[in-house]
Amino acid sequence: MRRVAKTMADDGLIQRFMVAHTARTGNGQDRPPDHDAIEAYTQLIRRLVSGSPNPDTGAIVLSEDAQRLRALVQQVTDQVMVLSSTSPAFRAHLSKWPGLFARLLLTFHLAESDGQPAPMISGQTAQRVARFGLDYLLPNGARFYSDFFGINETAIHARWVAGLILAHRLESIRPRDIYRLRRAAR
C-alpha cells in the first residue's frame, strides 16, 4: 500500500474506503466453519442487495437521538480535521464522513429490519453506528493515513520538541533553543 499510495491520484477515491488494520494474534485456530453464521450472513447480503425503496413509505428519517449522534460524530471529525498533525489525505477522508455515516445508518437500519424497515432510524441504531465509526473506523483510519500517507511536517517537529522537553525535563523552552538544536525546524 505504501508503494501504491505514492502514485495514487489525489482524486478522493481512496478516501471513500473504510480501512482497517489487523494485527496477527498468533497462528490462528483450525476449526470447522460456522455454517449457520455463513448462511445468516449470506441471507442478509441477499436481502440488502435485492431490496428496493417502497414509494408508499416515504423517506427514512432520523429520530431526535439519531440526529444528536449524527451531530456528535460530525463534531468529533471536525475537531480531528483541524489538528495540525492531521494529514491532508486524512482530512479528505474525514470530509467524506457525513455521507459515510448516513450510508452506514441506512445499512444498519435495513440489516436490523425484517423486510420492511421502519420509517425512522432509532437512537439505538445510531449509537451502534457512532460507536463503530468512532471506536473502530476513526482510529483505524488515523493509523492508515499516518502509516501510508505520512503525517504533517508540523507534527513531526512538535513530536521532536516534546521529546526534547521530556528528555531534558525542561520547564520552559524558547523558540531560539529549538532553532539552535533542530536545523529542520528553521
Short mmCIF file of N, CA and C in Angstrom, two decimals, residues 30-119:
data_model
loop_
_atom_site.label_atom_id
_atom_site.label_comp_id
_atom_site.label_asym_id
_atom_site.label_seq_id
_atom_site.Cartn_x
_atom_site.Cartn_y
_atom_site.Cartn_z
N ASP A 30 -7.56 -23.73 13.91
CA ASP A 30 -8.19 -24.51 12.86
C ASP A 30 -9.50 -25.07 13.41
N ARG A 31 -10.61 -24.60 12.88
CA ARG A 31 -11.91 -25.05 13.37
C ARG A 31 -12.88 -25.13 12.20
N PRO A 32 -13.91 -25.92 12.35
CA PRO A 32 -14.87 -26.04 11.25
C PRO A 32 -15.64 -24.73 11.07
N PRO A 33 -16.07 -24.44 9.86
CA PRO A 33 -16.83 -23.21 9.62
C PRO A 33 -18.18 -23.24 10.34
N ASP A 34 -18.64 -22.08 10.74
CA ASP A 34 -19.95 -21.93 11.37
C ASP A 34 -20.98 -21.75 10.25
N HIS A 35 -21.55 -22.84 9.80
CA HIS A 35 -22.46 -22.80 8.65
C HIS A 35 -23.70 -21.95 8.91
N ASP A 36 -24.19 -21.93 10.14
CA ASP A 36 -25.35 -21.10 10.47
C ASP A 36 -25.02 -19.62 10.30
N ALA A 37 -23.84 -19.22 10.77
CA ALA A 37 -23.43 -17.81 10.63
C ALA A 37 -23.22 -17.46 9.16
N ILE A 38 -22.62 -18.36 8.41
CA ILE A 38 -22.40 -18.12 6.97
C ILE A 38 -23.73 -17.97 6.26
N GLU A 39 -24.68 -18.81 6.57
CA GLU A 39 -26.00 -18.74 5.93
C GLU A 39 -26.73 -17.45 6.32
N ALA A 40 -26.67 -17.07 7.59
CA ALA A 40 -27.32 -15.83 8.04
C ALA A 40 -26.71 -14.62 7.34
N TYR A 41 -25.39 -14.60 7.22
CA TYR A 41 -24.70 -13.50 6.54
C TYR A 41 -25.09 -13.46 5.05
N THR A 42 -25.10 -14.62 4.42
CA THR A 42 -25.47 -14.71 3.00
C THR A 42 -26.89 -14.19 2.79
N GLN A 43 -27.82 -14.59 3.64
CA GLN A 43 -29.21 -14.13 3.53
C GLN A 43 -29.32 -12.62 3.74
N LEU A 44 -28.57 -12.09 4.70
CA LEU A 44 -28.58 -10.65 4.95
C LEU A 44 -28.09 -9.89 3.72
N ILE A 45 -27.00 -10.32 3.15
CA ILE A 45 -26.45 -9.65 1.96
C ILE A 45 -27.46 -9.72 0.81
N ARG A 46 -28.05 -10.88 0.61
CA ARG A 46 -29.06 -11.02 -0.45
C ARG A 46 -30.24 -10.08 -0.22
N ARG A 47 -30.68 -9.99 1.03
CA ARG A 47 -31.81 -9.12 1.35
C ARG A 47 -31.45 -7.65 1.12
N LEU A 48 -30.24 -7.25 1.50
CA LEU A 48 -29.83 -5.86 1.31
C LEU A 48 -29.67 -5.52 -0.17
N VAL A 49 -29.12 -6.46 -0.94
CA VAL A 49 -28.89 -6.21 -2.36
C VAL A 49 -30.19 -6.21 -3.15
N SER A 50 -31.12 -7.08 -2.79
CA SER A 50 -32.36 -7.20 -3.57
C SER A 50 -33.43 -6.21 -3.15
N GLY A 51 -33.22 -5.51 -2.06
CA GLY A 51 -34.23 -4.57 -1.58
C GLY A 51 -34.41 -3.39 -2.52
N SER A 52 -35.59 -2.83 -2.49
CA SER A 52 -35.85 -1.63 -3.28
C SER A 52 -36.74 -0.70 -2.45
N PRO A 53 -36.61 0.59 -2.69
CA PRO A 53 -37.41 1.54 -1.90
C PRO A 53 -38.90 1.34 -2.11
N ASN A 54 -39.65 1.55 -1.08
CA ASN A 54 -41.10 1.48 -1.17
C ASN A 54 -41.63 2.91 -1.29
N PRO A 55 -42.19 3.27 -2.44
CA PRO A 55 -42.64 4.66 -2.63
C PRO A 55 -43.78 5.06 -1.69
N ASP A 56 -44.48 4.08 -1.11
CA ASP A 56 -45.59 4.39 -0.21
C ASP A 56 -45.14 4.81 1.18
N THR A 57 -43.92 4.40 1.58
CA THR A 57 -43.47 4.69 2.95
C THR A 57 -42.77 6.04 3.07
N GLY A 58 -42.33 6.60 1.98
CA GLY A 58 -41.62 7.88 2.05
C GLY A 58 -40.19 7.72 2.49
N ALA A 59 -39.54 8.82 2.79
CA ALA A 59 -38.13 8.81 3.18
C ALA A 59 -37.96 8.24 4.58
N ILE A 60 -36.84 7.63 4.80
CA ILE A 60 -36.47 7.17 6.14
C ILE A 60 -35.76 8.34 6.81
N VAL A 61 -36.20 8.71 8.00
CA VAL A 61 -35.66 9.87 8.70
C VAL A 61 -34.98 9.44 9.99
N LEU A 62 -34.26 10.36 10.59
CA LEU A 62 -33.57 10.10 11.85
C LEU A 62 -34.42 10.54 13.03
N SER A 63 -34.40 9.75 14.08
CA SER A 63 -35.05 10.15 15.33
C SER A 63 -34.24 11.30 15.93
N GLU A 64 -34.77 11.94 16.97
CA GLU A 64 -34.03 13.01 17.64
C GLU A 64 -32.71 12.50 18.20
N ASP A 65 -32.73 11.32 18.82
CA ASP A 65 -31.49 10.74 19.35
C ASP A 65 -30.49 10.46 18.23
N ALA A 66 -30.97 9.95 17.12
CA ALA A 66 -30.08 9.68 15.98
C ALA A 66 -29.50 10.98 15.44
N GLN A 67 -30.30 12.04 15.40
CA GLN A 67 -29.80 13.35 14.94
C GLN A 67 -28.70 13.85 15.87
N ARG A 68 -28.87 13.69 17.18
CA ARG A 68 -27.85 14.13 18.14
C ARG A 68 -26.54 13.36 17.93
N LEU A 69 -26.65 12.07 17.69
CA LEU A 69 -25.45 11.26 17.48
C LEU A 69 -24.78 11.61 16.15
N ARG A 70 -25.58 11.90 15.13
CA ARG A 70 -25.01 12.34 13.85
C ARG A 70 -24.22 13.63 14.06
N ALA A 71 -24.78 14.56 14.83
CA ALA A 71 -24.10 15.82 15.11
C ALA A 71 -22.82 15.59 15.93
N LEU A 72 -22.86 14.66 16.88
CA LEU A 72 -21.69 14.35 17.69
C LEU A 72 -20.56 13.81 16.82
N VAL A 73 -20.88 12.87 15.94
CA VAL A 73 -19.86 12.30 15.05
C VAL A 73 -19.28 13.40 14.16
N GLN A 74 -20.12 14.28 13.66
CA GLN A 74 -19.64 15.39 12.84
C GLN A 74 -18.72 16.30 13.65
N GLN A 75 -19.08 16.57 14.89
CA GLN A 75 -18.26 17.42 15.74
C GLN A 75 -16.88 16.79 15.99
N VAL A 76 -16.85 15.50 16.27
CA VAL A 76 -15.58 14.82 16.50
C VAL A 76 -14.71 14.86 15.26
N THR A 77 -15.27 14.54 14.11
CA THR A 77 -14.46 14.54 12.88
C THR A 77 -13.99 15.96 12.55
N ASP A 78 -14.82 16.95 12.78
CA ASP A 78 -14.40 18.34 12.56
C ASP A 78 -13.22 18.70 13.45
N GLN A 79 -13.26 18.24 14.70
CA GLN A 79 -12.17 18.54 15.63
C GLN A 79 -10.88 17.84 15.23
N VAL A 80 -10.97 16.62 14.72
CA VAL A 80 -9.77 15.92 14.27
C VAL A 80 -9.22 16.60 13.02
N MET A 81 -10.08 17.09 12.16
CA MET A 81 -9.63 17.72 10.92
C MET A 81 -8.80 18.98 11.18
N VAL A 82 -9.05 19.70 12.25
CA VAL A 82 -8.32 20.95 12.48
C VAL A 82 -7.00 20.74 13.23
N LEU A 83 -6.72 19.52 13.68
CA LEU A 83 -5.45 19.27 14.35
C LEU A 83 -4.30 19.45 13.37
N SER A 84 -3.23 20.05 13.83
CA SER A 84 -2.08 20.29 12.93
C SER A 84 -1.43 18.98 12.49
N SER A 85 -1.60 17.90 13.25
CA SER A 85 -0.99 16.63 12.89
C SER A 85 -1.82 15.83 11.88
N THR A 86 -3.00 16.31 11.55
CA THR A 86 -3.86 15.58 10.61
C THR A 86 -3.39 15.87 9.18
N SER A 87 -3.04 14.80 8.47
CA SER A 87 -2.53 14.96 7.11
C SER A 87 -3.65 15.39 6.17
N PRO A 88 -3.28 16.01 5.05
CA PRO A 88 -4.29 16.39 4.06
C PRO A 88 -5.11 15.19 3.57
N ALA A 89 -4.47 14.04 3.41
CA ALA A 89 -5.18 12.84 2.95
C ALA A 89 -6.22 12.40 3.98
N PHE A 90 -5.85 12.45 5.27
CA PHE A 90 -6.80 12.06 6.32
C PHE A 90 -7.92 13.09 6.43
N ARG A 91 -7.59 14.37 6.25
CA ARG A 91 -8.64 15.41 6.24
C ARG A 91 -9.65 15.14 5.12
N ALA A 92 -9.14 14.77 3.96
CA ALA A 92 -10.02 14.47 2.83
C ALA A 92 -10.91 13.27 3.16
N HIS A 93 -10.34 12.28 3.83
CA HIS A 93 -11.12 11.11 4.25
C HIS A 93 -12.22 11.53 5.23
N LEU A 94 -11.85 12.33 6.23
CA LEU A 94 -12.82 12.77 7.23
C LEU A 94 -13.91 13.64 6.63
N SER A 95 -13.60 14.35 5.56
CA SER A 95 -14.63 15.18 4.92
C SER A 95 -15.72 14.33 4.27
N LYS A 96 -15.44 13.05 4.07
CA LYS A 96 -16.43 12.12 3.49
C LYS A 96 -17.32 11.50 4.57
N TRP A 97 -17.03 11.73 5.84
CA TRP A 97 -17.75 11.07 6.92
C TRP A 97 -19.24 11.40 7.01
N PRO A 98 -19.70 12.60 6.72
CA PRO A 98 -21.16 12.80 6.79
C PRO A 98 -21.92 11.83 5.88
N GLY A 99 -21.45 11.66 4.67
CA GLY A 99 -22.08 10.71 3.75
C GLY A 99 -21.88 9.28 4.19
N LEU A 100 -20.67 8.96 4.68
CA LEU A 100 -20.40 7.61 5.17
C LEU A 100 -21.30 7.27 6.34
N PHE A 101 -21.44 8.21 7.28
CA PHE A 101 -22.30 7.98 8.43
C PHE A 101 -23.74 7.73 7.99
N ALA A 102 -24.23 8.50 7.05
CA ALA A 102 -25.60 8.33 6.56
C ALA A 102 -25.78 6.96 5.91
N ARG A 103 -24.81 6.55 5.09
CA ARG A 103 -24.92 5.24 4.44
C ARG A 103 -24.85 4.10 5.45
N LEU A 104 -23.98 4.24 6.46
CA LEU A 104 -23.90 3.21 7.49
C LEU A 104 -25.18 3.16 8.31
N LEU A 105 -25.76 4.33 8.62
CA LEU A 105 -27.04 4.36 9.33
C LEU A 105 -28.10 3.57 8.56
N LEU A 106 -28.20 3.86 7.29
CA LEU A 106 -29.21 3.19 6.47
C LEU A 106 -28.92 1.69 6.37
N THR A 107 -27.66 1.32 6.20
CA THR A 107 -27.30 -0.10 6.11
C THR A 107 -27.62 -0.84 7.40
N PHE A 108 -27.23 -0.27 8.55
CA PHE A 108 -27.54 -0.91 9.83
C PHE A 108 -29.05 -1.00 10.03
N HIS A 109 -29.76 0.09 9.69
CA HIS A 109 -31.21 0.12 9.85
C HIS A 109 -31.88 -0.98 9.01
N LEU A 110 -31.46 -1.11 7.77
CA LEU A 110 -32.03 -2.14 6.90
C LEU A 110 -31.65 -3.54 7.37
N ALA A 111 -30.42 -3.69 7.86
CA ALA A 111 -29.98 -5.00 8.35
C ALA A 111 -30.78 -5.44 9.57
N GLU A 112 -31.20 -4.47 10.37
CA GLU A 112 -31.95 -4.79 11.59
C GLU A 112 -33.44 -5.04 11.32
N SER A 113 -33.90 -4.65 10.15
CA SER A 113 -35.33 -4.81 9.85
C SER A 113 -35.58 -6.19 9.25
N ASP A 114 -36.82 -6.62 9.32
CA ASP A 114 -37.22 -7.89 8.71
C ASP A 114 -38.08 -7.60 7.48
N GLY A 115 -37.45 -7.17 6.44
CA GLY A 115 -38.19 -6.88 5.22
C GLY A 115 -38.49 -5.41 5.07
N GLN A 116 -39.55 -4.94 5.69
CA GLN A 116 -39.93 -3.53 5.58
C GLN A 116 -39.35 -2.74 6.74
N PRO A 117 -38.43 -1.82 6.45
CA PRO A 117 -37.83 -1.04 7.53
C PRO A 117 -38.80 -0.01 8.09
N ALA A 118 -38.61 0.31 9.35
CA ALA A 118 -39.39 1.37 9.98
C ALA A 118 -39.05 2.69 9.31
N PRO A 119 -39.97 3.64 9.33
CA PRO A 119 -39.71 4.93 8.65
C PRO A 119 -38.74 5.83 9.40
#
